[in-house]
XYZ file of C-alpha atoms in Angstrom:
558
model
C 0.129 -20.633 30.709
C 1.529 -18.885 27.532
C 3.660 -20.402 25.344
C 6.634 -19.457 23.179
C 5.538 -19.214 19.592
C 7.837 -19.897 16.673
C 6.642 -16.797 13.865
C 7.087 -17.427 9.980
C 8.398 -13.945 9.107
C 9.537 -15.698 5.298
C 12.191 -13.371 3.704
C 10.596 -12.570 0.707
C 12.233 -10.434 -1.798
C 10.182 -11.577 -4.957
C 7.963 -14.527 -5.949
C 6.285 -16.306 -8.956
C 2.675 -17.451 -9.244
C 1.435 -20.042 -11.446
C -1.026 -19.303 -13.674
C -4.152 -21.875 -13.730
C -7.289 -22.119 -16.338
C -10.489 -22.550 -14.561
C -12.972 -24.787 -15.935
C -16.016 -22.706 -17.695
C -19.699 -23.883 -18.372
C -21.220 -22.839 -21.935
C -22.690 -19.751 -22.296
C -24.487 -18.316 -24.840
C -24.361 -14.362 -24.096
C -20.697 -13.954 -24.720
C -19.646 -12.098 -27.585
C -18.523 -14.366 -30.996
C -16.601 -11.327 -33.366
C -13.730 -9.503 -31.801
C -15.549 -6.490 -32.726
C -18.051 -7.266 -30.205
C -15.590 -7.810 -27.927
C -14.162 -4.399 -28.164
C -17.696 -3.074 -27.956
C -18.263 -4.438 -24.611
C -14.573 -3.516 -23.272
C -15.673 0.271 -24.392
C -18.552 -0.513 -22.972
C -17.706 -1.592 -19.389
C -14.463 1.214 -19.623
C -16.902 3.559 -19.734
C -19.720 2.423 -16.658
C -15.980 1.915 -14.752
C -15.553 5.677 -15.338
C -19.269 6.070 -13.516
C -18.819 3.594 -11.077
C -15.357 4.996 -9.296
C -17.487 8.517 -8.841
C -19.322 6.965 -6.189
C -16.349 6.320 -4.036
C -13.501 8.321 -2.376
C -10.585 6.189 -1.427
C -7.530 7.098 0.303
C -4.798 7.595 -2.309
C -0.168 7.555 -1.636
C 1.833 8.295 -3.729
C 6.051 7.752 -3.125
C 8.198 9.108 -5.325
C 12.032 8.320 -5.586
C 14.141 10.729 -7.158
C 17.186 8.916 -9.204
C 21.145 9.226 -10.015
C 22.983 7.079 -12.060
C 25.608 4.804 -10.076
C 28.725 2.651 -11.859
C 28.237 -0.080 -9.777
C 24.215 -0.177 -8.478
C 22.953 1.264 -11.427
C 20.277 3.844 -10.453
C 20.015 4.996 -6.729
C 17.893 7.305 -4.435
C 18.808 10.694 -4.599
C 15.629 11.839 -2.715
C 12.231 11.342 -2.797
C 8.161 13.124 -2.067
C 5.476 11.539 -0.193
C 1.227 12.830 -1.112
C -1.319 10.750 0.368
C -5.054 12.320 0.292
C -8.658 11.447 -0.497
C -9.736 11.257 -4.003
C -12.968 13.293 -4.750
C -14.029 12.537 -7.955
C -17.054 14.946 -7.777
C -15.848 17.442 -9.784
C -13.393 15.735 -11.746
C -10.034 14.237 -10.488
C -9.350 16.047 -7.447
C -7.638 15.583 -4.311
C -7.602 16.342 -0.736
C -4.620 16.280 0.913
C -4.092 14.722 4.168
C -0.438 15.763 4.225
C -0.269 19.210 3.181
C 1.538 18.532 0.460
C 1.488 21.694 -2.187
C -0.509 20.574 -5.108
C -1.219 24.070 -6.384
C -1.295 24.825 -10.162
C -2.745 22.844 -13.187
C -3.823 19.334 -12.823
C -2.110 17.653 -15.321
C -0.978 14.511 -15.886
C 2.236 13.708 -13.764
C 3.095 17.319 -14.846
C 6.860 17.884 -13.522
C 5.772 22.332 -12.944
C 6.657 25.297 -15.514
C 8.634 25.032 -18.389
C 10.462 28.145 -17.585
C 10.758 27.412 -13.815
C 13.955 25.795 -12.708
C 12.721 24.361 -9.416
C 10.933 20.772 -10.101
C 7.435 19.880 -8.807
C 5.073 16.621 -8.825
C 1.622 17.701 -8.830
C -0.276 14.615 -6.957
C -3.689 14.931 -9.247
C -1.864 13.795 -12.194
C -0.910 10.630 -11.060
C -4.080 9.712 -9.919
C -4.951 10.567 -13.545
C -3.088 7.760 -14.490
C -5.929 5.168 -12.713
C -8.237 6.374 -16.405
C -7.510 5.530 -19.536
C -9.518 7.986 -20.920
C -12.239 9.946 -19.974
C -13.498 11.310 -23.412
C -13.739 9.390 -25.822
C -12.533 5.809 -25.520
C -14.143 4.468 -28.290
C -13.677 3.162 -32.062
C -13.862 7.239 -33.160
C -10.485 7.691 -31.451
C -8.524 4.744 -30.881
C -7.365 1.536 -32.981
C -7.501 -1.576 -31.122
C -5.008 -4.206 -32.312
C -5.109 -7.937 -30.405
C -2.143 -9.431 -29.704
C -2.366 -12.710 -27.516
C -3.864 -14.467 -24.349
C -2.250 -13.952 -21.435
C -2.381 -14.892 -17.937
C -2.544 -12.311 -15.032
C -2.159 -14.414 -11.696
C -5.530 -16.738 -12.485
C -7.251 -14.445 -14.567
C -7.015 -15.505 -18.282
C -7.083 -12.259 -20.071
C -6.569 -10.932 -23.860
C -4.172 -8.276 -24.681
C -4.418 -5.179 -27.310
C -2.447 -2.439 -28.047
C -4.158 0.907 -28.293
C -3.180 3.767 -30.215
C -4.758 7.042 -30.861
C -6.455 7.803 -34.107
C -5.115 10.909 -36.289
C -6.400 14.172 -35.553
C -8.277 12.288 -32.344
C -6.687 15.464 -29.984
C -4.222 15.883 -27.373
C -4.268 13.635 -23.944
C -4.811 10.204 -25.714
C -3.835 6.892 -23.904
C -0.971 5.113 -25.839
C 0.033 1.498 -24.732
C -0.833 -1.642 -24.256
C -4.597 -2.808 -22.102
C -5.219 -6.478 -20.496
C -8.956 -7.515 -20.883
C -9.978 -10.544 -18.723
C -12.219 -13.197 -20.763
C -15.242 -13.124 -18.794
C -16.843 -9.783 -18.693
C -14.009 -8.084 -21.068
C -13.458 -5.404 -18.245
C -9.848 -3.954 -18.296
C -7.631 -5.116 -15.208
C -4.499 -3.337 -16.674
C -2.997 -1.158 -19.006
C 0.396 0.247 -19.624
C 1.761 3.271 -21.744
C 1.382 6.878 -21.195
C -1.034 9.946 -22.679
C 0.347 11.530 -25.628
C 0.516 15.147 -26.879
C 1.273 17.806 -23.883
C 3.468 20.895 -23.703
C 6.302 23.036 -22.597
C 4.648 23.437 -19.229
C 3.537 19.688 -18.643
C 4.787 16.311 -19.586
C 3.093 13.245 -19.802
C 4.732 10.279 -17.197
C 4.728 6.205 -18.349
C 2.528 4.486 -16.134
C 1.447 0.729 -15.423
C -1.935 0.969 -13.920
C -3.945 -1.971 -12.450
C -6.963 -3.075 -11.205
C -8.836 -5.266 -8.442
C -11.659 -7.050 -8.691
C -13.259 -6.361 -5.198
C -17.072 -7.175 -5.635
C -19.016 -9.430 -8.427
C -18.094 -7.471 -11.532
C -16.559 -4.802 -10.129
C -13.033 -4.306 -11.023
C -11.719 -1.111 -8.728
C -8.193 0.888 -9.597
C -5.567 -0.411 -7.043
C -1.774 0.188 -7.936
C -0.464 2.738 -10.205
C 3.893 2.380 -10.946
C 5.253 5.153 -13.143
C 8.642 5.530 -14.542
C 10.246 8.495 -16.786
C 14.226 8.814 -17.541
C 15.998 11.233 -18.934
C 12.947 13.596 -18.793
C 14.303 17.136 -19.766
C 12.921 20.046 -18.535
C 13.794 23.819 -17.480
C 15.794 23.626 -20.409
C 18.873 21.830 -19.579
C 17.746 19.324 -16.605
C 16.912 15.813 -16.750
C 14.496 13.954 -14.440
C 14.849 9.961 -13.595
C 12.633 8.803 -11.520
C 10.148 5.793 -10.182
C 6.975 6.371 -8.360
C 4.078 3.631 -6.728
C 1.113 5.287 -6.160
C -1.946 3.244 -3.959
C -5.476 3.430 -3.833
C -7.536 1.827 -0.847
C -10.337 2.484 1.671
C -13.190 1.900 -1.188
C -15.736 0.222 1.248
C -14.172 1.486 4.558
C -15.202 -1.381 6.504
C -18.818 -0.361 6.448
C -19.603 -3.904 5.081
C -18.559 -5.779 7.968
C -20.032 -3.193 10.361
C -23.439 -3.434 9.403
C -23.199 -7.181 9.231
C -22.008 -7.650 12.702
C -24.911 -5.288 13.728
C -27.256 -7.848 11.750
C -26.223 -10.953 13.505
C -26.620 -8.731 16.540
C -29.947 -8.291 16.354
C -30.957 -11.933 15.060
C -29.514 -13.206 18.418
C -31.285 -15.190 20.545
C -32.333 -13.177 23.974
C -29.121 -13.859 26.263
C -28.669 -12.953 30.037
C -26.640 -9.932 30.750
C -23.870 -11.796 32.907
C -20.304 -9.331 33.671
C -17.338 -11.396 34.557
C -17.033 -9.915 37.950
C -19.675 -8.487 40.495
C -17.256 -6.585 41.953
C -17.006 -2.420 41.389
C -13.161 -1.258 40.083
C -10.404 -0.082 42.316
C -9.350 3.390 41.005
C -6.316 2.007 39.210
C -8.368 0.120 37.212
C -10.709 2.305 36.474
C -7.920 4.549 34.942
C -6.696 1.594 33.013
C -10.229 0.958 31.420
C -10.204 5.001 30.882
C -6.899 5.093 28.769
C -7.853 1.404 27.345
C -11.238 3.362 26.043
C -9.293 6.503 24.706
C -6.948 4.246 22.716
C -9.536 1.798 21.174
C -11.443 5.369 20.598
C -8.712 6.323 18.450
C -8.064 3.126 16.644
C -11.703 2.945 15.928
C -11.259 6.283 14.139
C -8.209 5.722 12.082
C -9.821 2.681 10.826
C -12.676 3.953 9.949
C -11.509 6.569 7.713
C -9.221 3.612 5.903
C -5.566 4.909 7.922
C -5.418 1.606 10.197
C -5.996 -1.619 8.847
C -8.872 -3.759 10.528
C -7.827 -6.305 12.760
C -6.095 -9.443 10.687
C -3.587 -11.960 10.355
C -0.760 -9.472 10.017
C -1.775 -8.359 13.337
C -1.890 -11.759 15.239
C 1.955 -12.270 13.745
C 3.290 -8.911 15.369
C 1.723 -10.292 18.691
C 3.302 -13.901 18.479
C 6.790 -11.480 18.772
C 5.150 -9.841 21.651
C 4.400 -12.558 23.460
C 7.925 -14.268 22.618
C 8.999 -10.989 24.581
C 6.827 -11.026 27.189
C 7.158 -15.084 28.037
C 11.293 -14.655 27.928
C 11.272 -11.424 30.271
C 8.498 -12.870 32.148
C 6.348 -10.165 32.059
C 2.807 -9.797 32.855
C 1.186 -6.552 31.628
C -2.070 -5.495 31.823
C -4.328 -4.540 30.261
C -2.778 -6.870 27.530
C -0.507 -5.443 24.668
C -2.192 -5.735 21.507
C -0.877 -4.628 17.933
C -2.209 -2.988 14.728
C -0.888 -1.701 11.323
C -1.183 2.021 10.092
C -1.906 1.806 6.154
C 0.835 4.057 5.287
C 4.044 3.154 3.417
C 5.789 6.061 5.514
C 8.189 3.781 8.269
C 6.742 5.247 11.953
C 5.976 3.192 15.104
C 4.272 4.192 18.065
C 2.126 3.133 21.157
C -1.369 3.665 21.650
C -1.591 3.059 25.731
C -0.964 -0.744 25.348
C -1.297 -1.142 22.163
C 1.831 -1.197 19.394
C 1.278 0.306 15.751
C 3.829 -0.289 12.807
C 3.361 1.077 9.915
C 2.697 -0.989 6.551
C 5.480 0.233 4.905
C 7.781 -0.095 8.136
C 6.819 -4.358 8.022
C 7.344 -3.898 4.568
C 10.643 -3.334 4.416
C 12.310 -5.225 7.779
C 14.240 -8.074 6.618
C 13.429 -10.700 8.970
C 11.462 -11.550 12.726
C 14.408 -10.768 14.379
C 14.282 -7.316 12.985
C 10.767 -7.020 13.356
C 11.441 -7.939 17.166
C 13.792 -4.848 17.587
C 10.790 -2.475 16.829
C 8.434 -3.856 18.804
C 10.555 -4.102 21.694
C 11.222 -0.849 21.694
C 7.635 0.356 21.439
C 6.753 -2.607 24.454
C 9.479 -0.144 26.246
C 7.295 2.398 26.184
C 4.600 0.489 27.163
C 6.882 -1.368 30.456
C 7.676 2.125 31.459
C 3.773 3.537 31.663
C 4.218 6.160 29.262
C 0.647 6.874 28.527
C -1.070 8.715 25.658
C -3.608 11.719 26.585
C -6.666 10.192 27.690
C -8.609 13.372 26.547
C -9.580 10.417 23.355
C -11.883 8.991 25.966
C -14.263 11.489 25.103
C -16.418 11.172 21.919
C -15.999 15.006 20.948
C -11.981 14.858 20.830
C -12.650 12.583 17.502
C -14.840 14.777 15.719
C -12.006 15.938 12.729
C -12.141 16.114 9.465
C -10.057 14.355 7.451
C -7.827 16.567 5.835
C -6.839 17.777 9.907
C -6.160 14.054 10.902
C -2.313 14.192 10.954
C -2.359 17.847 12.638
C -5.103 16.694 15.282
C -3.499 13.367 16.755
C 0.122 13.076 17.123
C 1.593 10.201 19.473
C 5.757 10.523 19.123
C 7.326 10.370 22.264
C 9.943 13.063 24.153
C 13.544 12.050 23.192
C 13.753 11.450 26.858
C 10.798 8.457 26.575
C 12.686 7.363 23.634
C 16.094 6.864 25.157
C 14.299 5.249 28.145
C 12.428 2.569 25.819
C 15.433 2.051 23.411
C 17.317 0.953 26.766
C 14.263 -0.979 28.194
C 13.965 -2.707 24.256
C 17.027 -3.977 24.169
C 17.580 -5.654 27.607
C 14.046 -6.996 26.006
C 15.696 -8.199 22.903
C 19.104 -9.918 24.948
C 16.617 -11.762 27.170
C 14.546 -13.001 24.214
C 14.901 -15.642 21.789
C 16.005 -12.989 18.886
C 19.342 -12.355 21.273
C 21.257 -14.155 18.475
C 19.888 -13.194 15.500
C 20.490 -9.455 16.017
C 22.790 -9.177 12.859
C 20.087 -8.446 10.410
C 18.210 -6.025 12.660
C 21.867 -4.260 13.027
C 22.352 -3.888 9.327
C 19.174 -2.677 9.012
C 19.312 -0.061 11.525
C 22.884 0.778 9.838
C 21.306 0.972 6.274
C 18.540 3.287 7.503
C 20.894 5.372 9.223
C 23.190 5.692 6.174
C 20.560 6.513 4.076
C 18.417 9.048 5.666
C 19.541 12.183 3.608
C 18.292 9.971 0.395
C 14.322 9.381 1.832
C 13.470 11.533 4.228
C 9.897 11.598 3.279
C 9.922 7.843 3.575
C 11.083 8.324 7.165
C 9.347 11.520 7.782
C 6.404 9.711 10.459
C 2.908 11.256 10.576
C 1.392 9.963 13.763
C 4.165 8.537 15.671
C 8.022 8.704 15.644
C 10.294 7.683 13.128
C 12.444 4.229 13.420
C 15.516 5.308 15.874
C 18.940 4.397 15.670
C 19.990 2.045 18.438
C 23.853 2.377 19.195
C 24.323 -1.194 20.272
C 22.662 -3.077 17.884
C 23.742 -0.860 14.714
C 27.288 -1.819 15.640
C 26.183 -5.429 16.146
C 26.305 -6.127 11.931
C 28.669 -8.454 11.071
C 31.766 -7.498 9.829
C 31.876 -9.685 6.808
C 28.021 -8.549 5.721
C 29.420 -6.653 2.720
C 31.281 -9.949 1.238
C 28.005 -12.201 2.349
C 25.375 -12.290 -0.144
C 23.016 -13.567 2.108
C 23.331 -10.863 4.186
C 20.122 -8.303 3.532
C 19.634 -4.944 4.933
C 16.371 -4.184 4.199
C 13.597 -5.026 1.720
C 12.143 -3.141 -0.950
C 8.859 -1.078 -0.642
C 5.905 -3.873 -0.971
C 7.898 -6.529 -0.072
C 6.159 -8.189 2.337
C 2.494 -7.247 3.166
C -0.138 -7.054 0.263
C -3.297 -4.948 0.891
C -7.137 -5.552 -0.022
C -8.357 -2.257 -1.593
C -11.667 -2.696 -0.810
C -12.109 -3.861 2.702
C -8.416 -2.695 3.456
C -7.800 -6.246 4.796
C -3.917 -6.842 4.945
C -2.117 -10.029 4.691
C 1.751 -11.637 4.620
C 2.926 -12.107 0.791
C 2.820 -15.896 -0.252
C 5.337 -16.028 -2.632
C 8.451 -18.350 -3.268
C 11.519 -16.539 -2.490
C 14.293 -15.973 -5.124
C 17.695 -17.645 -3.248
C 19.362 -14.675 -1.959
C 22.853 -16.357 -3.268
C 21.533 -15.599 -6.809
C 20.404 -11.731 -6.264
C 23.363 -8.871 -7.892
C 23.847 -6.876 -5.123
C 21.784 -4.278 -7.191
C 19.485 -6.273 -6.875
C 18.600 -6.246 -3.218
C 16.940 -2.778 -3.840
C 17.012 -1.579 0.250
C 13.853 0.913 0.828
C 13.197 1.225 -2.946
C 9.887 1.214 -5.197
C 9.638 -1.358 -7.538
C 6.785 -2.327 -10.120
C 3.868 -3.850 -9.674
C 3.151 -7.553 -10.712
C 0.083 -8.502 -8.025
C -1.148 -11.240 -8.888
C -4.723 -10.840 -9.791
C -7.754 -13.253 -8.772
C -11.619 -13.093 -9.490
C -13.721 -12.385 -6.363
C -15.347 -14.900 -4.868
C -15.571 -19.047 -7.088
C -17.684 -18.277 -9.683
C -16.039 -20.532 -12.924
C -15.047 -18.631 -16.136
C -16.627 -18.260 -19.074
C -15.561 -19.112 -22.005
C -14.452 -16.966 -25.056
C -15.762 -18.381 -28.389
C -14.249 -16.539 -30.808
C -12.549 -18.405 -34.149
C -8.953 -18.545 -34.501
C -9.057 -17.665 -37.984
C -10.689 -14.328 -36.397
C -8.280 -13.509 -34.154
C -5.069 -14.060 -37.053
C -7.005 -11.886 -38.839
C -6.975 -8.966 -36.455
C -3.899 -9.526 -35.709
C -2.733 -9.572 -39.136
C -5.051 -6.134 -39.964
């Protein structure tokens, strides 16, 4: 018999991690002179500049247009969505699995012609902004000036700043790099490229990195930031930007591991769980169940669904609140998985419910998160199918620049209105009947500002979040004088993402007291910086640094 489970959906708006030193044996290898340090940091920079050509991960970019407000201080006034693969065969280049016009010179975070009055972010340039430099990061063309230790989550790291030599050319990194103390790789650096024209202009950026595998530290999160940009003359340009890299390993790891304890199994008896053949209705159940795992199997293999986790197993404790309370028995059972995307879209695959990263992201509590998936168990109540031509192998074969044109699961406004209604008898027979006021402001704040992000709510597979009448007038009246009272989260705020085996997980962070957050504060559907907070893969203890005091004054002094 099923039970009623009780889901920690923790409202998390930011959170602080405490930094801890590991213990480290002696080693003898590690450079003693800072200038051997910076030798091996130019060193490693430049095998990282080899080792990313070997990969092509999924890159997004979101970009928030801003306008000054009295009282919020900056605010959305519109925003662009790019997400491709890199291909960094010839370069940095991009493939675009949303059709977004990158045409023209790739630059870095170039804003379009000087003399050209229309504004345009070129989606190469940002993912410029993952280098420091290409050609010539060395002691020939920059100065490297130390300036502390620093902790970056648990990784112990020191800090320079970086500036260009004279006469060292145009498109030099400017800014500040993090180095961690064992290997001197560089996990982050902030600043932007100088030099640049009247037909480009060079963005500030805050670029980190992962480390994914033993020694291999992979670009991850990119957050850029310009205000009061001019250009065409007379215009100005604020705006933020978070641009994300994933899909390095694809999942390939785990694939061929499973295959490996396959075949090391000992010989086991073929036994099925019934003798008996299937009726024809359940034969067309395992049909459609076979077309939609088809399809899941080939978003996540080309890194747009995330494999199978613990974010998953929460959005199905809300399911089978629903189910238990409306005493439902469906089956083939309802299971649930998360599209990669920041984009907010839901939709149904047969019986099984995807949300969006982004869409999670940004609910502000399990009540909310209830209101979407009853709506997409609606769909599933009511037997509105997907096309079970995904049964068949063939129907798969796309390329991946073609994926968004090829499979498309939104439903008729017809099968929409039917599920909203079917949701929300759901959602008044379920435990969430009276916690609906959050989900209502939500619903309310999306709905009030759709002209602002439509690219956020512009869905790719599915269909966008939809207005429900009833509950968007269920906010409480007084939500504007509560302070406790949140609409929606910011971008990020709840779901942190594994680059490298695109592995997702619920943020573990303490929560800043909502009574103490300015109501500008609150930041509803907006980007926001990156601070992850960075680990070392796998236990191995640090190293330590043995470099004199008196050597690093010194530096610091020169």
């Amino acid at each position: 018999m099923r039970k009623l489970w009780m889901v920690v959906f923790t409202l998390i708006l930011s959170g602080l991690g405490a930094a801890a030193a590991v213990a480290a044996p002696n080693a003898t290898d590690q450079p003693r002179t800072m200038d051997h340090v910076i030798d091996s940091v130019i060193k490693n920079e430049k095998r990282a500049n080899q080792q990313i050509k070997q990969y092509s991960p999924l890159v997004e970019t979101y970009i928030q247009n801003l306008k000054p407000d009295k009282k919020l201080g900056d605010v959305i006034a519109g925003d662009k969505y790019f997400l491709g693969r890199a291909d960094f065969s010839k370069g940095v280049a991009l493939v675009s699995l949303t059709d977004t016009n990158s045409k023209g010179p790739k630059v870095f975070g170039s804003i379009g012609n000087f003399f050209s009055f229309a504004m345009q972010f070129l989606p190469g340039g940002f993912l410029q902004m993952i280098f420091i430099d290409t050609n010539g990061f060395d002691k020939q063309h920059y100065k490297f000036d130390y300036v502390r230790r620093e902790f970056l989550g648990e990784v112990r790291c020191l800090v320079f700043d970086v500036t260009p030599q004279e006469n060292s050319g145009m498109g030099r990194f400017l800014g500040r790099i993090w180095v961690e103390d064992q290997d001197f790789n560089i996990v982050r650096f902030n600043g932007r490229y100088t030099g640049g024209g009247h037909s480009s202009h060079y963005f500030h950026f805050d670029s980190w990195r992962t480390n994914v595998q033993p020694g291999l530290w992979m670009p991850s999160f990119v957050y850029s930031e310009e205000r009061e940009l001019r250009y065409a003359l007379v215009k100005k340009l604020d705006f933020k930007g978070q641009t994300r890299l994933w899909g390095y390993n694809l999942g390939q790891a785990a694939r061929e591991q499973e295959l490996s304890n396959i075949l090391v199994e000992t010989p086991v008896q073929d036994d099925t769980k019934t003798a008996n053949d299937l009726t024809p209705v359940q034969a067309q159940r395992s049909w459609d169940r076979h077309a939609e795992e088809n399809v899941a199997d080939h978003l996540e293999r080309i890194g747009l669904m995330a494999p199978r986790g613990e974010v998953d197993k929460v959005l199905e404790m809300v399911v089978n609140n629903l189910e238990v309370t409306n005493n439902l028995d469906i089956d083939p059972e309802v299971r649930c998985r998360v599209l990669m995307t920041t984009t907010l879209e839901s939709f149904t695959l047969g019986h099984t419910i995807v949300l969006s990263r982004g869409l999670i992201d940004v609910l502000p509590d399990e009540a909310s998160l209830a209101m979407v998936i009853a709506h997409e168990l609606g769909h599933v109540v009511l037997g509105h199918r997907m096309d079970s031509k995904y049964a068949f192998f063939d129907k798969l074969l796309v390329e991946d620049k073609d994926t968004f044109r090829h499979f498309y699961f939104a439903r008729t406004p017809a099968e929409e209105r039917a599920a909203g209604e079917k949701g929300l008898q759901f959602l008044n027979n379920s435990p969430y009947k009276n916690q609906l006021g959050n989900a209502g402001l939500f619903l309310a704040a999306l709905h009030s500002r759709q002209k602002e992000i439509p690219s956020l709510i512009s869905a790719h597979l599915g269909d966008r979040v939809r207005v429900i009448a009833d509950l968007k007038t269920a906010a409480p009246a007084d939500a504007k004088q509560n302070p406790q009272m949140l609409a929606a989260l910011p971008i990020g705020g709840r779901v942190k993402l594994d680059p490298w085996a695109d592995k997702l997980e619920l943020i573990k962070s303490k929560p800043v007291g909502v009574g103490t957050v300015a109501e500008r504060e609150k930041m509803r559907f907006e980007v926001t910086a990156f601070m992850p907070y960075l680990t070392r893969f796998g236990t191995e203890a640090a190293k330590p640094i043995v470099i004199s005091s008196a050597e690093l004054q010194n530096q610091k002094n020169n």
